[in-house]
Amino acid sequence: MNKINQLFAERPRDKKFLSLYFCAGCPTLDGTADVIKTLERRGIDFIEVGIPFSDPLADGPVIQSAATQALKNGMSLRLLFKQLRAIRHEVHIPLILMGYLNPILHYGLEAFFKSCAECGVSGAIIPDLPFDDYMQTVKPLADQYGLRVIMLITPETSADRIRLIDASTDGFIYMVSSAAITGAQKSFDEQKQEYFRRIDAMQLRNPRMIGFGISNRQTLQAANANAAGAIIGSKFVTLLNEAEGDADAALDRLFEDLRK
């Protein structure tokens, strides 16, 4: 069974998951493996590893800066797969690669999913992947190699499209908290809370994880109250940079901030 499916299938009723995102190759080129192993050791449920790209349209300044630094450091998709392959037997939680379509197409679509399977990666998030292209071209290849392609929904996504995504994907649905770019927020306003409740009432087949803007106890609790858990990106990337790549120190700070 795919590790993502297994994670959610075995989830206790009251369990809320926490996923963290960081950009491969930032702040150091060779730190990716250590960050992953540290996050697993510290109890993170699954990890999103960012593929750096020069034009990350959905990302705010924190992740844009991380991608720029990673590219300057020399990170590439080919090198990332080499680093992941070296630790595939040491890491047991699901790994999901998150990146834009351009570098994946440059690497080769089938080659990408084949390399994911060989390196122990369980899924991919491709924010700029058109749904029609997913259905016609990407999904068959992902299915062939046992990978899950996670689709995003936003407050602007229609109910019909959400149900189509729910019926056509597997693993979980990435529920973007707002239509804005990534970045930490102090709270989720009533409009976002209503969006969470509206999607919850749809009783979708797939579990949902809420991301974008989660950085403190209030936003974390709002995500956990309306989904299977939360995804934290910009906040952790900032703390990891401040800690100069020391994932233990970054996690200590993150957990402290999530209690505030």
Short mmCIF file of C-alpha atoms in Angstrom, two decimals:
data_model
loop_
_atom_site.label_atom_id
_atom_site.label_comp_id
_atom_site.label_asym_id
_atom_site.label_seq_id
_atom_site.Cartn_x
_atom_site.Cartn_y
_atom_site.Cartn_z
CA MET A 1 0.00 0.00 0.00
CA ASN A 2 1.17 3.52 -0.73
CA LYS A 3 2.52 5.09 2.49
CA ILE A 4 0.16 8.07 2.24
CA ASN A 5 -2.87 5.79 2.03
CA GLN A 6 -1.52 3.64 4.85
CA LEU A 7 -0.96 6.69 7.07
CA PHE A 8 -4.55 7.85 6.74
CA ALA A 9 -6.04 4.34 6.82
CA GLU A 10 -4.37 3.63 10.17
CA ARG A 11 -5.13 7.05 11.71
CA PRO A 12 -6.82 6.86 15.13
CA ARG A 13 -10.11 8.72 15.22
CA ASP A 14 -8.79 11.66 17.24
CA LYS A 15 -5.34 11.84 15.60
CA LYS A 16 -4.42 15.10 13.83
CA PHE A 17 -1.48 15.00 11.45
CA LEU A 18 1.28 17.55 11.10
CA SER A 19 3.20 17.87 7.85
CA LEU A 20 6.13 20.20 7.29
CA TYR A 21 7.45 21.66 4.06
CA PHE A 22 11.03 22.72 3.40
CA CYS A 23 12.93 23.48 0.23
CA ALA A 24 15.58 20.95 -0.76
CA GLY A 25 19.03 22.50 -0.85
CA CYS A 26 18.23 25.38 1.51
CA PRO A 27 19.86 26.61 3.63
CA THR A 28 22.62 24.10 2.73
CA LEU A 29 23.03 21.93 -0.34
CA ASP A 30 23.77 18.74 1.58
CA GLY A 31 21.33 19.18 4.48
CA THR A 32 18.21 17.66 2.92
CA ALA A 33 18.74 14.14 4.24
CA ASP A 34 19.49 15.30 7.77
CA VAL A 35 16.39 17.52 7.85
CA ILE A 36 14.18 14.65 6.71
CA LYS A 37 15.60 12.19 9.24
CA THR A 38 15.31 14.74 12.04
CA LEU A 39 11.69 15.52 11.24
CA GLU A 40 10.80 11.84 11.29
CA ARG A 41 12.65 11.31 14.59
CA ARG A 42 10.77 14.26 16.14
CA GLY A 43 7.36 12.84 15.23
CA ILE A 44 6.35 14.74 12.07
CA ASP A 45 3.81 12.59 10.24
CA PHE A 46 4.85 13.27 6.66
CA ILE A 47 7.12 15.68 4.82
CA GLU A 48 6.81 17.84 1.73
CA VAL A 49 10.17 18.39 0.09
CA GLY A 50 10.22 21.40 -2.19
CA ILE A 51 11.81 21.24 -5.63
CA PRO A 52 13.42 24.67 -6.13
CA PHE A 53 12.27 26.61 -9.17
CA SER A 54 13.14 30.09 -10.41
CA ASP A 55 9.52 31.24 -10.82
CA PRO A 56 7.37 29.79 -7.98
CA LEU A 57 4.12 31.65 -8.71
CA ALA A 58 2.08 30.34 -5.76
CA ASP A 59 4.74 31.03 -3.18
CA GLY A 60 5.35 34.05 -1.01
CA PRO A 61 8.71 35.75 -0.39
CA VAL A 62 9.94 33.25 2.20
CA ILE A 63 9.70 30.20 -0.06
CA GLN A 64 10.73 32.19 -3.13
CA SER A 65 13.90 33.21 -1.30
CA ALA A 66 14.52 29.62 -0.20
CA ALA A 67 14.18 28.38 -3.78
CA THR A 68 16.58 31.06 -5.03
CA GLN A 69 19.14 30.11 -2.37
CA ALA A 70 18.77 26.40 -3.14
CA LEU A 71 19.39 26.99 -6.84
CA LYS A 72 22.43 29.14 -6.02
CA ASN A 73 23.67 26.30 -3.81
CA GLY A 74 23.46 23.95 -6.78
CA MET A 75 20.32 21.96 -5.98
CA SER A 76 18.63 20.22 -8.90
CA LEU A 77 15.99 17.55 -9.24
CA ARG A 78 18.63 15.05 -10.29
CA LEU A 79 20.72 15.80 -7.19
CA LEU A 80 17.65 15.66 -4.97
CA PHE A 81 16.83 12.18 -6.19
CA LYS A 82 20.43 11.14 -5.50
CA GLN A 83 20.13 12.43 -1.92
CA LEU A 84 16.76 10.73 -1.37
CA ARG A 85 17.95 7.45 -2.82
CA ALA A 86 20.75 7.37 -0.25
CA ILE A 87 18.29 7.43 2.67
CA ARG A 88 15.33 5.53 1.26
CA HIS A 89 15.79 2.61 3.65
CA GLU A 90 16.21 4.90 6.69
CA VAL A 91 13.00 6.92 6.27
CA HIS A 92 9.63 5.30 6.88
CA ILE A 93 7.13 8.18 6.84
CA PRO A 94 5.67 9.41 3.54
CA LEU A 95 7.72 11.84 1.50
CA ILE A 96 5.97 14.08 -1.00
CA LEU A 97 7.79 16.16 -3.57
CA MET A 98 6.26 19.59 -4.13
CA GLY A 99 7.27 21.50 -7.21
CA TYR A 100 6.24 23.19 -10.40
CA LEU A 101 5.67 21.52 -13.73
CA ASN A 102 8.58 23.06 -15.62
CA PRO A 103 11.49 21.28 -13.87
CA ILE A 104 9.51 18.03 -13.81
CA LEU A 105 8.90 18.17 -17.57
CA HIS A 106 12.55 19.07 -18.10
CA TYR A 107 13.53 15.97 -16.13
CA GLY A 108 10.98 13.89 -18.05
CA LEU A 109 7.50 13.07 -16.78
CA GLU A 110 7.82 9.29 -16.71
CA ALA A 111 11.42 9.53 -15.52
CA PHE A 112 10.21 11.71 -12.65
CA PHE A 113 7.67 9.18 -11.38
CA LYS A 114 10.08 6.30 -11.94
CA SER A 115 12.74 8.09 -9.89
CA CYS A 116 10.19 8.89 -7.17
CA ALA A 117 9.34 5.21 -6.87
CA GLU A 118 13.02 4.22 -6.79
CA CYS A 119 13.79 6.77 -4.08
CA GLY A 120 10.91 5.91 -1.73
CA VAL A 121 8.83 9.00 -2.52
CA SER A 122 5.09 8.43 -2.04
CA GLY A 123 3.53 11.34 -3.88
CA ALA A 124 3.82 14.68 -5.62
CA ILE A 125 2.15 18.08 -5.41
CA ILE A 126 2.36 20.11 -8.63
CA PRO A 127 0.53 23.41 -8.04
CA ASP A 128 0.46 24.52 -11.68
CA LEU A 129 -0.63 21.17 -13.13
CA PRO A 130 -3.88 21.64 -15.11
CA PHE A 131 -6.51 19.11 -14.05
CA ASP A 132 -7.14 17.93 -17.62
CA ASP A 133 -3.43 17.23 -18.08
CA TYR A 134 -3.44 15.38 -14.77
CA MET A 135 -6.28 13.13 -15.90
CA GLN A 136 -4.99 12.47 -19.42
CA THR A 137 -1.23 12.24 -18.96
CA VAL A 138 0.00 12.46 -15.39
CA LYS A 139 -2.41 10.20 -13.51
CA PRO A 140 -1.75 7.11 -15.69
CA LEU A 141 2.00 7.45 -15.13
CA ALA A 142 1.62 8.11 -11.41
CA ASP A 143 -0.66 5.08 -11.07
CA GLN A 144 1.83 2.95 -13.00
CA TYR A 145 4.54 3.72 -10.44
CA GLY A 146 2.29 3.66 -7.36
CA LEU A 147 2.52 7.42 -6.69
CA ARG A 148 -0.21 9.74 -5.45
CA VAL A 149 -0.63 13.15 -7.07
CA ILE A 150 -2.16 15.49 -4.51
CA MET A 151 -4.44 18.21 -5.88
CA LEU A 152 -5.10 21.59 -4.31
CA ILE A 153 -8.42 23.31 -3.72
CA THR A 154 -9.01 26.95 -2.72
CA PRO A 155 -12.00 29.00 -1.54
CA GLU A 156 -12.64 29.78 -5.22
CA THR A 157 -12.78 26.14 -6.34
CA SER A 158 -16.34 25.23 -7.33
CA ALA A 159 -18.22 22.44 -5.59
CA ASP A 160 -18.40 20.51 -8.88
CA ARG A 161 -14.65 20.74 -9.38
CA ILE A 162 -13.99 19.71 -5.77
CA ARG A 163 -16.14 16.62 -6.18
CA LEU A 164 -14.38 15.80 -9.46
CA ILE A 165 -10.99 16.11 -7.75
CA ASP A 166 -12.24 13.98 -4.86
CA ALA A 167 -13.42 11.26 -7.23
CA SER A 168 -10.27 11.32 -9.36
CA THR A 169 -7.48 11.45 -6.78
CA ASP A 170 -6.27 9.37 -3.89
CA GLY A 171 -4.27 10.04 -0.73
CA PHE A 172 -5.56 13.38 0.52
CA ILE A 173 -6.71 16.77 -0.73
CA TYR A 174 -4.53 19.81 -0.04
CA MET A 175 -6.95 22.46 1.15
CA VAL A 176 -5.37 25.88 0.62
CA SER A 177 -6.57 28.24 3.33
CA SER A 178 -6.89 31.19 0.95
CA ALA A 179 -6.36 32.12 -2.67
CA ALA A 180 -3.31 34.19 -1.68
CA ILE A 181 0.32 33.15 -1.94
CA THR A 182 2.00 31.14 0.81
CA GLY A 183 3.04 32.89 4.02
CA ALA A 184 2.38 32.89 7.75
CA GLN A 185 -0.86 34.40 9.05
CA LYS A 186 -1.80 35.37 12.61
CA SER A 187 -5.37 34.08 12.36
CA PHE A 188 -8.01 32.78 9.99
CA ASP A 189 -10.91 35.22 9.63
CA GLU A 190 -14.58 34.25 9.58
CA GLN A 191 -14.59 34.01 5.79
CA LYS A 192 -11.88 31.36 5.86
CA GLN A 193 -13.60 29.56 8.74
CA GLU A 194 -16.80 29.44 6.70
CA TYR A 195 -14.85 27.97 3.79
CA PHE A 196 -13.47 25.27 6.09
CA ARG A 197 -16.96 24.44 7.35
CA ARG A 198 -18.41 24.40 3.83
CA ILE A 199 -15.86 21.86 2.60
CA ASP A 200 -16.25 19.78 5.75
CA ALA A 201 -20.00 19.58 5.13
CA MET A 202 -19.38 18.10 1.67
CA GLN A 203 -18.27 14.83 3.33
CA LEU A 204 -15.59 14.13 0.74
CA ARG A 205 -14.15 10.68 0.25
CA ASN A 206 -10.54 11.83 0.66
CA PRO A 207 -9.17 13.25 3.91
CA ARG A 208 -8.10 16.89 3.80
CA MET A 209 -5.03 18.71 5.04
CA ILE A 210 -5.10 22.49 5.44
CA GLY A 211 -2.06 24.56 4.48
CA PHE A 212 -0.93 28.13 3.72
CA GLY A 213 -0.70 30.54 6.64
CA ILE A 214 -0.42 28.20 9.63
CA SER A 215 2.10 29.60 12.11
CA ASN A 216 0.63 29.68 15.64
CA ARG A 217 -1.80 27.92 17.97
CA GLN A 218 -4.87 29.72 16.63
CA THR A 219 -4.30 28.83 12.98
CA LEU A 220 -3.21 25.29 13.88
CA GLN A 221 -6.33 24.70 15.97
CA ALA A 222 -8.55 26.03 13.18
CA ALA A 223 -6.96 23.64 10.70
CA ASN A 224 -7.21 20.67 13.05
CA ALA A 225 -10.86 21.43 13.81
CA ASN A 226 -11.79 21.29 10.13
CA ALA A 227 -9.48 18.71 8.56
CA ALA A 228 -7.23 15.74 9.23
CA GLY A 229 -4.39 18.06 10.10
CA ALA A 230 -2.18 20.93 9.07
CA ILE A 231 0.69 21.63 6.69
CA ILE A 232 3.27 24.23 7.74
CA GLY A 233 5.66 25.67 5.18
CA SER A 234 6.82 29.29 5.35
CA LYS A 235 7.06 29.32 9.14
CA PHE A 236 9.30 26.26 9.25
CA VAL A 237 11.41 27.45 6.30
CA THR A 238 12.04 30.72 8.15
CA LEU A 239 13.00 28.95 11.37
CA LEU A 240 15.23 26.46 9.53
CA ASN A 241 17.10 29.32 7.87
CA GLU A 242 17.48 31.16 11.18
CA ALA A 243 18.85 27.95 12.71
CA GLU A 244 21.34 27.61 9.82
CA GLY A 245 19.92 24.23 8.87
CA ASP A 246 19.70 22.78 12.40
CA ALA A 247 16.31 21.05 12.12
CA ASP A 248 16.18 20.19 15.83
CA ALA A 249 16.58 23.84 16.79
CA ALA A 250 14.02 24.91 14.17
CA LEU A 251 11.51 22.38 15.47
CA ASP A 252 12.03 23.52 19.05
CA ARG A 253 11.15 27.05 17.99
CA LEU A 254 8.22 25.90 15.87
CA PHE A 255 6.64 23.83 18.65
CA GLU A 256 7.10 26.75 21.05
CA ASP A 257 5.36 29.13 18.63
CA LEU A 258 2.51 26.66 18.04
CA ARG A 259 1.76 26.72 21.75
CA LYS A 260 1.38 30.51 21.84
#
